[in-house]
Tab-separated table of C-alpha atoms in Angstrom:
chain	number	residue	atom	x	y	z
A	9	UNK	CA	194.237	148.153	21.031
A	10	UNK	CA	194.332	149.909	24.399
A	11	UNK	CA	197.878	150.393	25.853
A	12	UNK	CA	198.352	148.982	29.323
A	13	UNK	CA	199.246	151.612	31.945
A	14	UNK	CA	202.609	150.786	33.651
A	15	UNK	CA	202.447	149.883	37.305
A	16	UNK	CA	204.329	151.764	40.105
A	17	UNK	CA	207.056	149.081	40.297
A	18	UNK	CA	207.655	149.296	36.544
A	19	UNK	CA	207.738	153.109	36.679
A	20	UNK	CA	210.602	153.162	39.308
A	21	UNK	CA	212.577	150.201	37.988
A	22	UNK	CA	214.851	151.920	35.460
A	23	UNK	CA	215.475	155.066	37.568
A	24	UNK	CA	216.610	152.805	40.428
A	25	UNK	CA	218.938	150.888	38.082
A	26	UNK	CA	220.459	154.138	36.818
A	27	UNK	CA	220.987	155.455	40.358
A	28	UNK	CA	222.778	152.261	41.447
A	29	UNK	CA	224.940	152.310	38.313
A	30	UNK	CA	225.874	155.973	38.985
A	31	UNK	CA	226.964	155.223	42.568
A	32	UNK	CA	229.044	152.258	41.389
A	33	UNK	CA	230.696	154.492	38.777
A	34	UNK	CA	231.525	157.213	41.365
A	35	UNK	CA	233.082	154.731	43.793
A	36	UNK	CA	235.029	153.126	40.954
A	37	UNK	CA	236.448	156.495	39.880
A	38	UNK	CA	237.463	157.353	43.458
A	39	UNK	CA	239.216	154.023	43.805
A	40	UNK	CA	241.040	154.510	40.527
A	41	UNK	CA	242.065	158.068	41.488
A	42	UNK	CA	243.563	156.891	44.772
A	43	UNK	CA	245.262	153.965	43.042
A	44	UNK	CA	246.803	156.241	40.414
A	45	UNK	CA	248.207	158.796	42.915
A	46	UNK	CA	252.072	158.914	42.390
A	47	UNK	CA	254.245	157.823	45.231
A	48	UNK	CA	256.203	160.609	46.892
A	49	UNK	CA	260.024	160.240	46.919
A	50	UNK	CA	261.419	159.011	50.184
A	51	UNK	CA	262.699	161.658	52.559
A	52	UNK	CA	266.369	162.222	52.321
A	53	UNK	CA	268.221	162.352	55.671
A	54	UNK	CA	269.748	165.647	56.523
A	55	UNK	CA	273.443	165.114	56.634
A	56	UNK	CA	275.073	167.047	59.349
A	57	UNK	CA	278.802	167.025	59.337
A	58	UNK	CA	280.522	167.473	62.597
A	59	UNK	CA	284.104	168.343	62.572
A	60	UNK	CA	286.142	167.163	65.419
A	61	UNK	CA	289.171	169.133	66.216
A	62	UNK	CA	292.203	167.075	66.516
A	63	UNK	CA	294.383	168.112	69.432
A	64	UNK	CA	297.482	167.257	67.614
A	65	UNK	CA	297.007	169.683	64.761
A	66	UNK	CA	298.039	173.291	64.673
A	67	UNK	CA	295.818	176.245	65.188
A	68	UNK	CA	295.950	177.177	61.551
A	69	UNK	CA	294.953	173.734	60.572
A	70	UNK	CA	292.281	173.902	63.111
A	71	UNK	CA	290.933	177.140	61.777
A	72	UNK	CA	291.100	175.828	58.301
A	73	UNK	CA	289.292	172.778	59.311
A	74	UNK	CA	286.706	174.821	61.160
A	75	UNK	CA	286.258	177.001	58.149
A	76	UNK	CA	285.874	173.957	55.920
A	77	UNK	CA	283.461	172.489	58.352
A	78	UNK	CA	281.447	175.685	58.458
A	79	UNK	CA	281.330	175.790	54.678
A	80	UNK	CA	280.341	172.214	54.608
A	81	UNK	CA	277.685	172.846	57.185
A	82	UNK	CA	276.356	175.769	55.206
A	83	UNK	CA	276.443	173.722	52.012
A	84	UNK	CA	274.630	170.869	53.722
A	85	UNK	CA	272.103	173.276	55.162
A	86	UNK	CA	271.416	174.821	51.735
A	87	UNK	CA	271.158	171.412	50.140
A	88	UNK	CA	268.764	170.276	52.827
A	89	UNK	CA	266.644	173.360	52.367
A	90	UNK	CA	266.581	172.835	48.597
A	91	UNK	CA	265.644	169.244	49.092
A	92	UNK	CA	262.939	170.193	51.538
A	93	UNK	CA	261.625	172.789	49.111
A	94	UNK	CA	261.614	170.227	46.314
A	95	UNK	CA	259.957	167.673	48.547
A	96	UNK	CA	257.393	170.229	49.633
A	97	UNK	CA	256.838	171.212	46.028
A	98	UNK	CA	256.415	167.572	45.042
A	99	UNK	CA	254.022	167.050	47.939
A	100	UNK	CA	252.057	170.150	46.947
A	101	UNK	CA	251.932	168.955	43.353
A	102	UNK	CA	250.822	165.517	44.542
A	103	UNK	CA	248.154	167.068	46.738
A	104	UNK	CA	247.157	169.364	43.913
A	105	UNK	CA	247.029	166.417	41.508
A	106	UNK	CA	245.025	164.410	44.012
A	107	UNK	CA	242.668	167.323	44.533
A	108	UNK	CA	242.431	167.774	40.755
A	109	UNK	CA	241.683	164.065	40.390
A	110	UNK	CA	239.199	164.306	43.195
A	111	UNK	CA	237.634	167.375	41.622
A	112	UNK	CA	237.572	165.622	38.239
A	113	UNK	CA	236.046	162.552	39.831
A	114	UNK	CA	233.539	164.726	41.662
A	115	UNK	CA	232.798	166.600	38.431
A	116	UNK	CA	232.408	163.341	36.544
A	117	UNK	CA	230.255	161.993	39.361
A	118	UNK	CA	228.196	165.185	39.238
A	119	UNK	CA	227.968	164.948	35.489
A	120	UNK	CA	226.966	161.293	35.797
A	121	UNK	CA	224.422	162.232	38.479
A	122	UNK	CA	223.097	165.036	36.317
A	123	UNK	CA	223.006	162.680	33.336
A	124	UNK	CA	221.247	160.093	35.480
A	125	UNK	CA	218.828	162.712	36.752
A	126	UNK	CA	218.342	163.997	33.197
A	127	UNK	CA	217.820	160.422	32.034
A	128	UNK	CA	215.462	159.854	34.932
A	129	UNK	CA	213.656	163.080	34.124
A	130	UNK	CA	213.562	162.127	30.468
A	131	UNK	CA	212.290	158.660	31.347
A	132	UNK	CA	209.769	160.233	33.712
A	133	UNK	CA	208.733	162.641	30.955
A	134	UNK	CA	208.459	159.789	28.487
A	135	UNK	CA	206.540	157.756	31.036
A	136	UNK	CA	204.308	160.768	31.692
A	137	UNK	CA	203.847	161.268	27.964
A	138	UNK	CA	203.125	157.567	27.513
A	139	UNK	CA	200.743	157.662	30.454
A	140	UNK	CA	199.163	160.796	29.071
A	141	UNK	CA	198.942	159.209	25.616
A	142	UNK	CA	197.516	156.032	27.169
A	143	UNK	CA	195.031	158.098	29.159
A	144	UNK	CA	194.196	160.099	26.038
A	145	UNK	CA	193.817	156.872	24.054
A	146	UNK	CA	191.768	155.367	26.870
A	147	UNK	CA	189.647	158.507	26.987
A	148	UNK	CA	189.260	158.395	23.189
A	149	UNK	CA	188.320	154.742	23.327
A	150	UNK	CA	185.928	155.466	26.191
A	151	UNK	CA	184.487	158.322	24.136
A	152	UNK	CA	184.170	156.065	21.097
A	153	UNK	CA	182.624	153.343	23.261
A	154	UNK	CA	180.191	155.870	24.724
A	155	UNK	CA	179.383	157.178	21.244
A	156	UNK	CA	178.946	153.611	19.996
A	157	UNK	CA	176.757	152.819	22.994
A	158	UNK	CA	174.703	155.946	22.335
A	159	UNK	CA	174.493	154.993	18.656
A	160	UNK	CA	173.454	151.440	19.586
A	161	UNK	CA	170.872	152.808	22.008
A	162	UNK	CA	169.583	155.201	19.356
A	163	UNK	CA	169.541	152.406	16.781
A	164	UNK	CA	167.751	150.060	19.158
A	165	UNK	CA	165.308	152.797	20.066
A	166	UNK	CA	164.669	153.479	16.384
A	167	UNK	CA	164.208	149.752	15.743
A	168	UNK	CA	161.865	149.459	18.730
A	169	UNK	CA	159.891	152.455	17.522
A	170	UNK	CA	159.766	151.040	13.994
A	171	UNK	CA	158.725	147.650	15.356
A	172	UNK	CA	156.129	149.257	17.599
A	173	UNK	CA	154.850	151.336	14.701
A	174	UNK	CA	154.739	148.229	12.490
A	175	UNK	CA	152.849	146.339	15.198
A	176	UNK	CA	150.429	149.218	15.595
A	177	UNK	CA	149.966	149.363	11.827
A	178	UNK	CA	149.477	145.593	11.755
A	179	UNK	CA	146.975	145.809	14.628
A	180	UNK	CA	145.197	148.674	12.907
A	181	UNK	CA	145.142	146.800	9.623
A	182	UNK	CA	144.004	143.629	11.415
A	183	UNK	CA	141.278	145.617	13.173
A	184	UNK	CA	140.172	147.125	9.869
A	185	UNK	CA	140.238	143.716	8.201
A	186	UNK	CA	138.359	142.222	11.157
A	187	UNK	CA	135.845	145.074	10.965
A	188	UNK	CA	135.535	144.638	7.222
A	189	UNK	CA	135.226	140.880	7.620
A	190	UNK	CA	132.673	141.337	10.396
A	191	UNK	CA	130.702	143.661	8.118
A	192	UNK	CA	130.970	141.175	5.269
A	193	UNK	CA	130.035	138.313	7.609
A	194	UNK	CA	127.122	140.346	8.927
A	195	UNK	CA	126.067	141.172	5.381
A	196	UNK	CA	126.510	137.566	4.346
A	197	UNK	CA	124.643	136.379	7.421
A	198	UNK	CA	121.882	138.865	6.746
A	199	UNK	CA	121.700	137.642	3.146
A	200	UNK	CA	121.702	134.036	4.341
A	201	UNK	CA	119.071	134.847	6.945
A	202	UNK	CA	117.010	136.588	4.297
A	203	UNK	CA	117.541	133.650	1.979
A	204	UNK	CA	116.654	131.195	4.759
A	205	UNK	CA	113.636	133.294	5.638
A	206	UNK	CA	112.597	133.403	2.009
A	207	UNK	CA	113.250	129.666	1.713
A	208	UNK	CA	111.289	129.069	4.897
A	209	UNK	CA	108.440	131.186	3.553
A	210	UNK	CA	108.629	129.366	0.229
A	211	UNK	CA	108.759	126.039	2.056
A	212	UNK	CA	105.845	127.128	4.222
A	213	UNK	CA	103.939	128.316	1.189
A	214	UNK	CA	104.831	125.151	-0.693
A	215	UNK	CA	103.860	123.025	2.331
A	216	UNK	CA	100.570	124.880	2.537
A	217	UNK	CA	100.023	124.378	-1.187
A	218	UNK	CA	101.007	120.733	-0.913
A	219	UNK	CA	98.757	120.316	2.116
A	220	UNK	CA	95.960	121.997	0.191
A	221	UNK	CA	96.724	119.929	-2.851
A	222	UNK	CA	96.937	116.786	-0.751
A	223	UNK	CA	93.675	117.613	0.941
A	224	UNK	CA	92.079	118.189	-2.447
A	225	UNK	CA	93.664	114.986	-3.714
A	226	UNK	CA	92.459	113.098	-0.636
A	227	UNK	CA	89.002	114.497	-1.123
A	228	UNK	CA	89.132	113.641	-4.831
A	229	UNK	CA	90.532	110.245	-3.980
A	230	UNK	CA	87.867	109.616	-1.430
A	231	UNK	CA	85.247	110.840	-3.841
A	232	UNK	CA	86.685	108.714	-6.606
A	233	UNK	CA	86.849	105.710	-4.328
A	234	UNK	CA	83.302	106.265	-3.258
A	235	UNK	CA	82.191	106.783	-6.839
A	236	UNK	CA	84.148	103.728	-7.945
A	237	UNK	CA	82.720	101.673	-5.150
A	238	UNK	CA	79.210	102.870	-5.864
A	239	UNK	CA	79.646	102.426	-9.588
A	240	UNK	CA	81.034	98.960	-9.032
A	241	UNK	CA	78.146	98.022	-6.787
A	242	UNK	CA	75.630	99.474	-9.226
A	243	UNK	CA	77.245	97.747	-12.112
A	244	UNK	CA	77.459	94.514	-10.199
A	245	UNK	CA	73.802	94.753	-9.242
A	246	UNK	CA	72.797	95.664	-12.773
A	247	UNK	CA	74.930	92.929	-14.170
A	248	UNK	CA	73.464	90.440	-11.749
A	249	UNK	CA	69.928	91.475	-12.657
A	250	UNK	CA	70.684	91.299	-16.322
A	251	UNK	CA	72.357	87.962	-15.898
A	252	UNK	CA	69.270	86.613	-14.130
A	253	UNK	CA	66.887	87.853	-16.784
A	254	UNK	CA	68.884	87.366	-20.040
A	255	UNK	CA	70.294	84.457	-21.867
A	256	UNK	CA	73.716	83.011	-21.278
A	257	UNK	CA	75.258	84.794	-24.261
A	258	UNK	CA	73.816	88.081	-23.149
A	259	UNK	CA	75.117	87.542	-19.640
A	260	UNK	CA	78.630	86.776	-20.928
A	261	UNK	CA	78.679	89.892	-23.080
A	262	UNK	CA	77.532	92.070	-20.218
A	263	UNK	CA	80.134	90.515	-17.885
A	264	UNK	CA	82.929	91.251	-20.363
A	265	UNK	CA	81.687	94.801	-20.810
A	266	UNK	CA	81.450	95.348	-17.045
A	267	UNK	CA	84.938	93.853	-16.532
A	268	UNK	CA	86.414	96.314	-18.997
A	269	UNK	CA	84.643	99.131	-17.245
A	270	UNK	CA	85.945	98.018	-13.827
A	271	UNK	CA	89.469	97.666	-15.238
A	272	UNK	CA	89.290	101.165	-16.642
A	273	UNK	CA	88.189	102.498	-13.265
A	274	UNK	CA	91.088	100.790	-11.444
A	275	UNK	CA	93.577	102.025	-14.074
A	276	UNK	CA	92.390	105.565	-13.439
A	277	UNK	CA	92.690	104.962	-9.672
A	278	UNK	CA	96.299	103.756	-10.046
A	279	UNK	CA	97.183	106.799	-12.220
A	280	UNK	CA	95.566	109.141	-9.676
A	281	UNK	CA	97.456	107.577	-6.757
A	282	UNK	CA	100.735	107.669	-8.704
A	283	UNK	CA	100.160	111.347	-9.586
A	284	UNK	CA	99.852	112.188	-5.875
A	285	UNK	CA	103.368	110.951	-5.063
A	286	UNK	CA	105.105	111.886	-8.343
A	287	UNK	CA	108.105	114.253	-8.262
A	288	UNK	CA	108.514	115.763	-11.689
A	289	UNK	CA	112.124	115.632	-12.980
A	290	UNK	CA	113.478	118.703	-14.824
A	291	UNK	CA	113.759	116.668	-18.024
A	292	UNK	CA	110.038	115.717	-18.143
A	293	UNK	CA	108.338	117.023	-21.284
A	294	UNK	CA	104.938	116.608	-22.874
A	295	UNK	CA	104.679	113.716	-25.302
A	296	UNK	CA	106.875	111.370	-23.257
A	297	UNK	CA	105.461	107.868	-22.735
A	298	UNK	CA	106.709	105.058	-20.483
A	299	UNK	CA	105.180	101.571	-20.149
A	300	UNK	CA	105.472	99.982	-16.685
A	301	UNK	CA	105.198	96.309	-15.764
A	302	UNK	CA	103.270	96.044	-12.461
A	303	UNK	CA	102.772	92.965	-10.218
A	304	UNK	CA	100.117	92.964	-7.475
A	305	UNK	CA	98.742	90.644	-4.775
A	306	UNK	CA	94.984	90.004	-4.224
A	307	UNK	CA	95.018	92.298	-1.186
A	308	UNK	CA	96.152	95.181	-3.435
A	309	UNK	CA	99.861	95.188	-2.450
A	310	UNK	CA	102.229	96.169	-5.255
A	311	UNK	CA	105.112	93.660	-5.293
A	312	UNK	CA	107.104	94.808	-8.317
A	313	UNK	CA	107.243	97.800	-10.654
A	314	UNK	CA	109.653	97.892	-13.611
A	315	UNK	CA	110.048	99.609	-16.985
A	316	UNK	CA	108.668	97.544	-19.826
A	317	UNK	CA	109.252	100.206	-22.495
A	318	UNK	CA	111.349	103.321	-21.818
A	319	UNK	CA	110.375	106.839	-22.823
A	320	UNK	CA	113.953	107.512	-23.752
A	321	UNK	CA	114.465	109.735	-20.666
A	322	UNK	CA	115.863	107.877	-17.675
A	323	UNK	CA	114.892	110.437	-14.983
A	324	UNK	CA	111.245	110.432	-16.182
A	325	UNK	CA	111.142	106.615	-16.249
A	326	UNK	CA	112.599	106.448	-12.721
A	327	UNK	CA	110.123	109.076	-11.445
A	328	UNK	CA	107.166	107.073	-12.853
A	329	UNK	CA	108.431	103.827	-11.248
A	330	UNK	CA	108.945	105.598	-7.900
A	331	UNK	CA	105.459	107.191	-8.073
A	332	UNK	CA	103.773	103.784	-8.572
A	333	UNK	CA	105.886	102.115	-5.878
A	334	UNK	CA	104.909	104.863	-3.443
A	335	UNK	CA	101.276	103.718	-3.722
A	336	UNK	CA	102.212	100.659	-1.706
A	337	UNK	CA	98.788	99.054	-1.480
A	338	UNK	CA	95.378	99.559	-3.113
A	339	UNK	CA	92.768	98.529	-0.554
A	340	UNK	CA	90.034	98.938	-3.197
A	341	UNK	CA	91.267	95.744	-4.894
A	342	UNK	CA	90.124	93.594	-1.952
A	343	UNK	CA	86.459	93.568	-3.097
A	344	UNK	CA	87.211	92.042	-6.487
A	345	UNK	CA	86.453	88.463	-7.348
A	346	UNK	CA	89.309	86.177	-8.370
A	347	UNK	CA	88.315	86.303	-12.024
A	348	UNK	CA	88.134	90.102	-11.804
A	349	UNK	CA	91.496	90.378	-10.009
A	350	UNK	CA	93.400	87.990	-12.273
A	351	UNK	CA	94.196	90.653	-14.878
A	352	UNK	CA	95.920	92.709	-12.149
A	353	UNK	CA	98.333	90.016	-10.943
A	354	UNK	CA	100.729	91.108	-13.667
A	355	UNK	CA	99.781	93.883	-16.040
A	356	UNK	CA	101.196	96.781	-18.029
A	357	UNK	CA	100.227	100.428	-17.713
A	358	UNK	CA	101.203	103.433	-19.812
A	359	UNK	CA	102.116	106.753	-18.210
A	360	UNK	CA	102.684	110.202	-19.709
A	361	UNK	CA	103.515	113.494	-17.969
A	362	UNK	CA	99.899	114.529	-18.578
A	363	UNK	CA	98.653	111.401	-16.763
A	364	UNK	CA	100.900	112.208	-13.819
A	365	UNK	CA	99.397	115.691	-13.384
A	366	UNK	CA	102.143	118.142	-14.282
């Protein structure tokens, strides 16, 4: 804890108190010295004896009396002188005692003053030492504070540098990761583009093949239709001629034979149309057989297609049903007579993967 530096009023307080106390002590000693001064003895009156000569006495008596008076006068004079000397001696001793008391009081006052000054000097020295110690402590604390501040600044600078370095490393790492990711994305995109391009080429090739296949199928279909139509007309004409020239039994036999032939032609037409729209499932294998129940209107519209007997493979059965449904309508059926169309109102047809043109 930092010691508080004493103010100017605090620094002069105790010296002032000591000075006042010293003056009070000096005046007290002077008062006591004057109070203790012994009283001088009162002055004794000088007795002077005067002898009066009596007129009635004789001359001898007078001389005797004069002589006695002279002796008495001398005795009184000596006594007075002794008394004066004693009084003077007493006065000198009193003066000397007073001077000694005064000197002692002055010496004591001087000693008290010197003690007060020494005390003041000591207090001043102590105050100076305390001030010096406080200043030294303050300087030490200031030095420590400055060192701590420098240490804090250095620490903060080191932390800032470490943080900056970490941020730079993070940025560098992020840039490298971004670069790596960009390269991977570019590579992936290139692979995807190549894959898309290859898929597009395959799709284009497949579309061309399908278009070619469809064109061939259309041509084959058209040819088959034309052949079927021509064959039907020829057979009808032949049958009509034979019916006109032969007996009733012969005509019936020929009609049945021609009906079977026409039915076989339309069965082949249905299989051919179904093969055009068939999508082969991955599970389709040779040897599979599915029997479909087909319902048709006189105008050739297929109204219902269902599985009468499954092949045992659901995807193949579903693909056969979808292929027949995709036919939609057989316009070739419109030229048939009612008795020729009746077998096609509701009939069954067998399909195998070979029939559907693998």
